[in-house]
GROMACS .gro file of C-alpha atoms in nm:
model
  231
    1ALA     CA    1   9.619   8.673   9.956
    2SER     CA    2   9.908   8.524  10.191
    3GLN     CA    3   9.708   8.233  10.258
    4LYS     CA    4   9.701   8.187   9.914
    5VAL     CA    5  10.061   8.231   9.822
    6ARG     CA    6  10.121   8.027  10.153
    7LEU     CA    7   9.892   7.688   9.997
    8VAL     CA    8  10.058   7.743   9.645
    9ILE     CA    9  10.387   7.720   9.754
   10HIS     CA   10  10.308   7.415   9.962
   11GLU     CA   11  10.121   7.252   9.699
   12LYS     CA   12  10.376   7.306   9.455
   13GLY     CA   13  10.628   7.187   9.721
   14LEU     CA   14  10.823   7.493   9.662
   15VAL     CA   15  11.159   7.571   9.979
   16CYS     CA   16  11.105   7.936  10.109
   17GLU     CA   17  11.186   8.160  10.389
   18GLU     CA   18  10.907   8.334  10.487
   19ARG     CA   19  10.908   8.693  10.701
   20ASP     CA   20  10.580   8.723  10.898
   21VAL     CA   21  10.429   9.077  10.902
   22SER     CA   22  10.231   9.154  11.128
   23LEU     CA   23   9.958   9.358  11.042
   24PRO     CA   24   9.793   9.388  11.360
   25LEU     CA   25  10.117   9.532  11.490
   26GLN     CA   26  10.121   9.824  11.156
   27GLU     CA   27  10.443   9.614  11.055
   28HIS     CA   28  10.327   9.662  10.724
   29LYS     CA   29  10.349  10.097  10.784
   30GLU     CA   30  10.719  10.003  10.876
   31PRO     CA   31  11.003  10.214  10.661
   32TRP     CA   32  11.125   9.875  10.556
   33PHE     CA   33  10.833   9.756  10.437
   34MET     CA   34  10.708  10.044  10.232
   35ARG     CA   35  11.022  10.090  10.075
   36LEU     CA   36  10.954   9.711   9.916
   37ASN     CA   37  10.617   9.759   9.876
   38LEU     CA   38  10.482  10.118   9.885
   39GLY     CA   39  10.128  10.018   9.872
   40GLU     CA   40  10.150   9.817  10.203
   41GLU     CA   41   9.980   9.512  10.073
   42VAL     CA   42  10.062   9.199  10.174
   43PRO     CA   43  10.259   8.918  10.087
   44VAL     CA   44  10.536   9.036   9.876
   45PHE     CA   45  10.739   8.789   9.735
   46LEU     CA   46  11.085   8.822   9.623
   47HIS     CA   47  11.305   8.612   9.385
   48GLY     CA   48  11.629   8.683   9.291
   49ASP     CA   49  11.611   9.045   9.146
   50ALA     CA   50  11.228   9.038   9.137
   51ILE     CA   51  11.011   9.219   9.410
   52ILE     CA   52  10.641   9.110   9.322
   53SER     CA   53  10.397   9.298   9.589
   54ASP     CA   54  10.010   9.196   9.371
   55TYR     CA   55   9.903   8.827   9.460
   56ASN     CA   56   9.779   8.778   9.158
   57GLN     CA   57  10.169   8.873   8.965
   58ILE     CA   58  10.273   8.589   9.264
   59ILE     CA   59  10.097   8.291   9.182
   60ASP     CA   60  10.142   8.344   8.786
   61TYR     CA   61  10.502   8.409   8.877
   62MET     CA   62  10.517   8.095   9.039
   63GLU     CA   63  10.304   7.863   8.775
   64LYS     CA   64  10.590   8.029   8.509
   65ASN     CA   65  10.880   7.948   8.674
   66PHE     CA   66  10.893   7.643   8.909
   67VAL     CA   67  10.774   7.351   8.704
   68GLY     CA   68  10.852   7.044   8.649
   69ASP     CA   69  10.775   6.654   8.719
   70THR     CA   70  10.755   6.691   9.110
   71VAL     CA   71  10.622   7.009   9.079
   72ALA     CA   72  10.247   7.053   9.080
   73GLN     CA   73  10.059   7.257   8.782
   74LEU     CA   74   9.779   7.452   8.946
   75ILE     CA   75   9.670   7.643   8.660
   76PRO     CA   76   9.554   7.419   8.354
   77ASP     CA   77   9.741   7.467   8.024
   78ALA     CA   78   9.535   7.715   7.816
   79ASP     CA   79   9.466   7.453   7.570
   80SER     CA   80   9.314   7.251   7.832
   81PRO     CA   81   8.938   7.199   7.863
   82LEU     CA   82   8.965   7.275   8.218
   83TYR     CA   83   9.149   7.630   8.146
   84GLU     CA   84   8.835   7.834   8.129
   85ARG     CA   85   8.653   7.694   8.431
   86VAL     CA   86   8.951   7.739   8.685
   87GLN     CA   87   8.987   8.101   8.550
   88GLN     CA   88   8.627   8.178   8.604
   89TYR     CA   89   8.644   8.046   8.943
   90ARG     CA   90   8.978   8.178   8.998
   91GLN     CA   91   8.845   8.560   8.961
   92LEU     CA   92   8.501   8.507   9.084
   93LEU     CA   93   8.667   8.413   9.417
   94ASP     CA   94   8.895   8.674   9.424
   95GLY     CA   95   8.683   8.914   9.351
   96LEU     CA   96   8.541   8.869   9.640
   97PRO     CA   97   8.521   9.187   9.908
   98MET     CA   98   8.723   8.974  10.183
   99ASP     CA   99   8.799   9.334  10.306
  100ALA     CA  100   8.485   9.432  10.339
  101TYR     CA  101   8.339   9.108  10.532
  102THR     CA  102   8.677   9.085  10.775
  103HIS     CA  103   8.578   9.524  10.836
  104GLY     CA  104   8.198   9.449  10.882
  105CYS     CA  105   8.264   9.160  11.077
  106ILE     CA  106   8.489   9.291  11.346
  107LEU     CA  107   8.243   9.594  11.363
  108HIS     CA  108   7.913   9.437  11.397
  109PRO     CA  109   7.992   9.092  11.565
  110GLU     CA  110   7.632   9.097  11.584
  111LEU     CA  111   7.577   8.954  11.232
  112THR     CA  112   7.856   8.678  11.320
  113THR     CA  113   7.776   8.332  11.481
  114ASP     CA  114   8.108   8.173  11.690
  115SER     CA  115   8.367   8.457  11.567
  116MET     CA  116   8.766   8.353  11.643
  117ILE     CA  117   8.805   8.772  11.626
  118PRO     CA  118   8.991   8.898  11.861
  119LYS     CA  119   8.858   9.078  12.098
  120TYR     CA  120   9.086   9.357  12.038
  121ALA     CA  121   9.042   9.402  11.694
  122THR     CA  122   8.715   9.657  11.675
  123ALA     CA  123   8.881   9.847  11.904
  124GLU     CA  124   9.249   9.861  11.692
  125ILE     CA  125   9.031   9.953  11.391
  126ARG     CA  126   8.840  10.251  11.596
  127ARG     CA  127   9.219  10.342  11.703
  128HIS     CA  128   9.338  10.350  11.380
  129LEU     CA  129   9.071  10.553  11.247
  130ALA     CA  130   9.105  10.789  11.571
  131ASN     CA  131   9.478  10.811  11.560
  132ALA     CA  132   9.496  10.851  11.168
  133ALA     CA  133   9.657  11.192  11.100
  134THR     CA  134   9.890  11.189  11.427
  135GLU     CA  135  10.017  10.871  11.227
  136LEU     CA  136  10.016  11.043  10.926
  137MET     CA  137  10.238  11.335  11.062
  138LYS     CA  138  10.445  11.140  11.260
  139LEU     CA  139  10.600  10.973  10.927
  140ASP     CA  140  10.573  11.319  10.747
  141HIS     CA  141  10.860  11.396  11.033
  142GLU     CA  142  11.043  11.043  11.031
  143GLU     CA  143  11.010  10.925  10.628
  144PRO     CA  144  10.962  11.197  10.445
  145GLN     CA  145  10.998  11.051  10.067
  146LEU     CA  146  10.711  10.777  10.176
  147THR     CA  147  10.504  11.070  10.276
  148GLU     CA  148  10.238  11.092   9.987
  149PRO     CA  149  10.233  10.716   9.872
  150TYR     CA  150  10.129  10.627  10.282
  151LEU     CA  151   9.927  10.923  10.274
  152SER     CA  152   9.705  10.812  10.021
  153LYS     CA  153   9.702  10.428  10.111
  154GLN     CA  154   9.568  10.581  10.435
  155LYS     CA  155   9.287  10.782  10.318
  156LYS     CA  156   9.163  10.504  10.093
  157LEU     CA  157   9.203  10.245  10.427
  158MET     CA  158   8.943  10.524  10.646
  159THR     CA  159   8.725  10.523  10.360
  160LYS     CA  160   8.655  10.169  10.292
  161ILE     CA  161   8.641  10.108  10.695
  162LEU     CA  162   8.412  10.372  10.666
  163ASP     CA  163   8.188  10.245  10.411
  164HIS     CA  164   8.227   9.878  10.601
  165ASP     CA  165   8.087  10.018  10.886
  166ASN     CA  166   7.705  10.029  10.745
  167VAL     CA  167   7.520   9.747  10.851
  168ASN     CA  168   7.308   9.783  10.503
  169TYR     CA  169   7.580   9.712  10.309
  170LEU     CA  170   7.701   9.492  10.469
  171LYS     CA  171   7.402   9.228  10.439
  172LYS     CA  172   7.385   9.321  10.082
  173ILE     CA  173   7.724   9.175  10.014
  174LEU     CA  174   7.670   8.863  10.257
  175GLY     CA  175   7.376   8.819  10.059
  176GLU     CA  176   7.569   8.808   9.751
  177LEU     CA  177   7.866   8.601   9.862
  178ALA     CA  178   7.583   8.302   9.971
  179MET     CA  179   7.454   8.318   9.614
  180VAL     CA  180   7.812   8.243   9.491
  181LEU     CA  181   7.847   8.011   9.762
  182ASP     CA  182   7.534   7.811   9.584
  183GLN     CA  183   7.721   7.835   9.261
  184VAL     CA  184   7.955   7.659   9.412
  185GLU     CA  185   7.784   7.382   9.559
  186ALA     CA  186   7.644   7.341   9.225
  187GLU     CA  187   7.946   7.315   8.996
  188LEU     CA  188   8.046   7.074   9.252
  189GLU     CA  189   7.733   6.877   9.215
  190LYS     CA  190   7.792   6.850   8.818
  191ARG     CA  191   8.143   6.745   8.875
  192LYS     CA  192   7.932   6.406   9.051
  193LEU     CA  193   7.784   6.347   8.807
  194GLU     CA  194   8.008   6.453   8.518
  195TYR     CA  195   8.273   6.178   8.655
  196GLN     CA  196   8.035   5.931   8.797
  197GLY     CA  197   8.170   5.601   8.815
  198GLN     CA  198   8.529   5.690   8.742
  199LYS     CA  199   8.760   5.618   9.061
  200CYS     CA  200   8.895   5.969   9.083
  201GLU     CA  201   8.957   6.257   9.307
  202LEU     CA  202   8.655   6.522   9.258
  203TRP     CA  203   8.785   6.884   9.271
  204LEU     CA  204   8.589   7.193   9.197
  205CYS     CA  205   8.689   7.221   8.830
  206GLY     CA  206   8.783   6.880   8.746
  207PRO     CA  207   8.925   6.554   8.901
  208GLU     CA  208   9.231   6.760   8.951
  209PHE     CA  209   9.362   7.001   9.243
  210THR     CA  210   9.401   7.332   9.109
  211LEU     CA  211   9.373   7.706   9.186
  212ALA     CA  212   9.038   7.695   9.196
  213ASP     CA  213   9.013   7.486   9.491
  214ILE     CA  214   9.263   7.698   9.690
  215CYS     CA  215   9.097   7.982   9.637
  216LEU     CA  216   8.794   7.776   9.759
  217GLY     CA  217   8.953   7.683  10.059
  218ALA     CA  218   9.068   8.016  10.145
  219LEU     CA  219   8.742   8.190  10.129
  220LEU     CA  220   8.607   7.934  10.384
  221HIS     CA  221   8.862   7.943  10.626
  222ARG     CA  222   8.831   8.283  10.616
  223LEU     CA  223   8.409   8.285  10.651
  224LYS     CA  224   8.507   8.070  10.974
  225PHE     CA  225   8.753   8.274  11.132
  226LEU     CA  226   8.536   8.564  11.092
  227GLY     CA  227   8.188   8.358  11.216
  228LEU     CA  228   8.017   8.348  10.907
  229SER     CA  229   8.040   7.965  10.790
  230LYS     CA  230   7.688   7.916  10.966
  231LYS     CA  231   7.537   8.173  10.790
   0.00000   0.00000   0.00000
């Protein structure tokens, strides 16, 4: 999600101040960050008095509030014939279980090829599961006002990781991913026919670069990082 937001900021030509929050170093669990976002999700977007922590809401906020002749529009107007197509692929690609792919590939590297996942990642996830109870008790003592949202988040995370440690489940969702990518490839072939003979760039939904292309680009980059690009 953070990568998509960064791409949107870049494509719209916006100037902003960034602060990296390291997930491997558990910075998203620091009290200062949890006060901004009790769900511990990244990214968090601050603009004036607005604090937005949902990826889709951040995108919609930027599309609504940063407009002009020199600012790229990444979501077509609602009355545009391309609007529904962009929204369709936004929902389709955003709905893919990226956390499951990530956890699954970390825990089962035998299913990947040329993965760029750091070797410490598997040990870090296993350590997180083993030490979760101790970390919860420490936070309860140091930051009691944050305990309930943190506890809820950690229980959900541990349950998800355990689910994602299932090879059969991982193979199932990777099969579903392959079907989605086949659909994307077919859609790109449609664009070639739709704009045949016209001098224009061809993107996923039409002749203009849109949010759908950002979603697709971020997905393909992530799959390469995980070692799934050759599947």
